[in-house]
mmCIF file of C-alpha atoms in Angstrom:
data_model
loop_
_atom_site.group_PDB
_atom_site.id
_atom_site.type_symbol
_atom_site.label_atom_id
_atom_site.label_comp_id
_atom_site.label_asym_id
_atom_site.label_seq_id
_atom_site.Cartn_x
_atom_site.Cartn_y
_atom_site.Cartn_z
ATOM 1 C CA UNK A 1 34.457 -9.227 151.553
ATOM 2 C CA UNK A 2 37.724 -9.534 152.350
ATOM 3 C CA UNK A 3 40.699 -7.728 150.475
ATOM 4 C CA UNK A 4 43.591 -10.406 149.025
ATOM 5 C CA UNK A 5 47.092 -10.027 148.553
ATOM 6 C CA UNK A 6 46.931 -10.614 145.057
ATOM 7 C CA UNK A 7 44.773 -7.890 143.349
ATOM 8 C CA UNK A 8 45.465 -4.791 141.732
ATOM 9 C CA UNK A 9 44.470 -1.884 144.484
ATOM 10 C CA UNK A 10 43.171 1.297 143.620
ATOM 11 C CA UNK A 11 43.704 4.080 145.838
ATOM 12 C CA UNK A 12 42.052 7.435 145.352
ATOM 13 C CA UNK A 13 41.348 10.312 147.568
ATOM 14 C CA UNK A 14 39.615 13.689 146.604
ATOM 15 C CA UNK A 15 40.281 16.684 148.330
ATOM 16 C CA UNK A 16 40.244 20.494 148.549
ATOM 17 C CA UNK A 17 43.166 22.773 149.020
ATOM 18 C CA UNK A 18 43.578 26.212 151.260
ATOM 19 C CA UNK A 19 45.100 27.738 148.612
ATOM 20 C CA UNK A 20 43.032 30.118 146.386
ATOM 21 C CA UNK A 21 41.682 28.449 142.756
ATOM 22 C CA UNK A 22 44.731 28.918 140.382
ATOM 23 C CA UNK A 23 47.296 29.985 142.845
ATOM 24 C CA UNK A 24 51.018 29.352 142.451
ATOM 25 C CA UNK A 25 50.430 27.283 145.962
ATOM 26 C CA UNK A 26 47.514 25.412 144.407
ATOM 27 C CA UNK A 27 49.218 24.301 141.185
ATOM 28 C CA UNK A 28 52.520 23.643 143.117
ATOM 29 C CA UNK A 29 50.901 21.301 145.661
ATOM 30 C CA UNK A 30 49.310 19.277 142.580
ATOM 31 C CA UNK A 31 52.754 19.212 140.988
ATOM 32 C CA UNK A 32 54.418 18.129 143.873
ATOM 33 C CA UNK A 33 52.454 15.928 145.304
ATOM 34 C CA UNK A 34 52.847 13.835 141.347
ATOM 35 C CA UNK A 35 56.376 14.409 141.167
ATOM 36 C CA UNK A 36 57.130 12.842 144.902
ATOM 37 C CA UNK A 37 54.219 9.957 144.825
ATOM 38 C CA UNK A 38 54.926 8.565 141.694
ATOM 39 C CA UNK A 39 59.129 8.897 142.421
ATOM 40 C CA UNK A 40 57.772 5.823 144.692
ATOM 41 C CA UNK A 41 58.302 2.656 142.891
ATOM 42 C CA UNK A 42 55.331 0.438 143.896
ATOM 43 C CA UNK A 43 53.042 3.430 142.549
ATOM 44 C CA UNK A 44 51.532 2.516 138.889
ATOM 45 C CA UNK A 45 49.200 4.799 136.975
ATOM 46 C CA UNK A 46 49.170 8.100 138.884
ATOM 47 C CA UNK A 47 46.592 10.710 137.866
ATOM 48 C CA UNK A 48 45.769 13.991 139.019
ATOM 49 C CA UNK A 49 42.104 15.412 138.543
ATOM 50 C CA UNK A 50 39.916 18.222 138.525
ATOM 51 C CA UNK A 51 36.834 17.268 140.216
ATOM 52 C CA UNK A 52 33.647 19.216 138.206
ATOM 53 C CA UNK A 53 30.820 17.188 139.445
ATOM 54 C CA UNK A 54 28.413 19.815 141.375
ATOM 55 C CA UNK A 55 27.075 16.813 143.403
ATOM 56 C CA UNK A 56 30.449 17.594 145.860
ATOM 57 C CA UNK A 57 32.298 20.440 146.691
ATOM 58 C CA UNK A 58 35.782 18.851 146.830
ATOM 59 C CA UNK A 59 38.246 20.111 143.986
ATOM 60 C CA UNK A 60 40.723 17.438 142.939
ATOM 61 C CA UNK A 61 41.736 14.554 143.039
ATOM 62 C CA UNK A 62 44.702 11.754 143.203
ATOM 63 C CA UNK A 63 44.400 8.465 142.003
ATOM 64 C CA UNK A 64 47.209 5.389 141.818
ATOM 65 C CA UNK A 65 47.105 1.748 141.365
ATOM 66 C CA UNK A 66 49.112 -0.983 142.896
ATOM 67 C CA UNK A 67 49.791 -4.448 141.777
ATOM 68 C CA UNK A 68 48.977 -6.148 145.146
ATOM 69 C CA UNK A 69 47.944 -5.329 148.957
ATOM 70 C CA UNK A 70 51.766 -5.799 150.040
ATOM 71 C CA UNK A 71 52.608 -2.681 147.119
ATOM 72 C CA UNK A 72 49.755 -0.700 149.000
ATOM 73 C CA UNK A 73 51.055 -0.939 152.431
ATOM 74 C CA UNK A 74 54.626 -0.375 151.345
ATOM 75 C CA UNK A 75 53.340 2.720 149.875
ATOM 76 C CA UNK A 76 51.507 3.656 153.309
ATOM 77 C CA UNK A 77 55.187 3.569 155.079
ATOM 78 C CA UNK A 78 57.229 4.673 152.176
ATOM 79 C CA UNK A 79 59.176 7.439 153.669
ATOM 80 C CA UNK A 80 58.603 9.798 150.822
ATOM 81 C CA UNK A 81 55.077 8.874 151.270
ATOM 82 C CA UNK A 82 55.300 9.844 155.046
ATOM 83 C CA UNK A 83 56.813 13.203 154.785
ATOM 84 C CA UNK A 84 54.582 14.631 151.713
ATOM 85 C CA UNK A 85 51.595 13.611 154.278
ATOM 86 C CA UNK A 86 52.946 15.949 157.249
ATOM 87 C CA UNK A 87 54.825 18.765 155.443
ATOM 88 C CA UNK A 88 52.030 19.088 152.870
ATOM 89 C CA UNK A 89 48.989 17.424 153.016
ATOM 90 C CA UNK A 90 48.492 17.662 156.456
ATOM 91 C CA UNK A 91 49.167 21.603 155.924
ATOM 92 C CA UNK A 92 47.560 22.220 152.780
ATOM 93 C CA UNK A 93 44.630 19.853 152.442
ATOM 94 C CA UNK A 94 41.137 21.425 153.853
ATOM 95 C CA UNK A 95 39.105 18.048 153.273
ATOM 96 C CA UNK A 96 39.606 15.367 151.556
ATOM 97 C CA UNK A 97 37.648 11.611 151.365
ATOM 98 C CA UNK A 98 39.849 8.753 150.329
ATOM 99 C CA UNK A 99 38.726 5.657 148.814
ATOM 100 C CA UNK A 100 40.387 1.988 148.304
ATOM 101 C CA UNK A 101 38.937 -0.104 145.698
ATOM 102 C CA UNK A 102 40.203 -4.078 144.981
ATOM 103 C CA UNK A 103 39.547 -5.145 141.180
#
């Protein structure tokens, strides 16, 4: 299967923090990291989520659309983009497992 320029792309990624449950840290990264992904124009339909499944042990997770493949890689290199991934995620993140769907 290969992925075409022209459909929506659906980016999530689940993850668990360092930070405590409930911490100041924990509900400032989530708050952040919505406030400075979705300041990105080519992102559409940002959610944040509490993951409550017990068939995982991550904690959260992101999830964004974008209209095409081109959006998705702008995103990727979108300096704002860039420096939330190594001053926070990259710091704050303990595991995470992202996934790319194509509808």
């Amino acid at each position: 299967m290969s992925i075409h320029n022209n459909e929506t792309i659906i980016h999530s990624v689940i993850f668990s923090l360092k930070h405590p449950k409930g911490s100041e840290e924990e509900i400032r990264f989530l708050e952040d990291g919505r406030a400075i992904l979705t300041s990105i124009p080519v992102v559409k339909h940002f959610q944040v989520f509490r993951q409550v499944s017990p068939k995982n042990d991550y904690s959260f997770g992101f999830s964004m659309e974008f209209a095409n493949l081109s959006d998705y890689e702008a995103y990727n290199i979108h300096p704002s983009h860039a420096s939330f991934v190594s001053e926070r995620w990259d710091v704050e993140v303990e595991k995470f497992l992202e996934i790319d769907y194509q509808k």
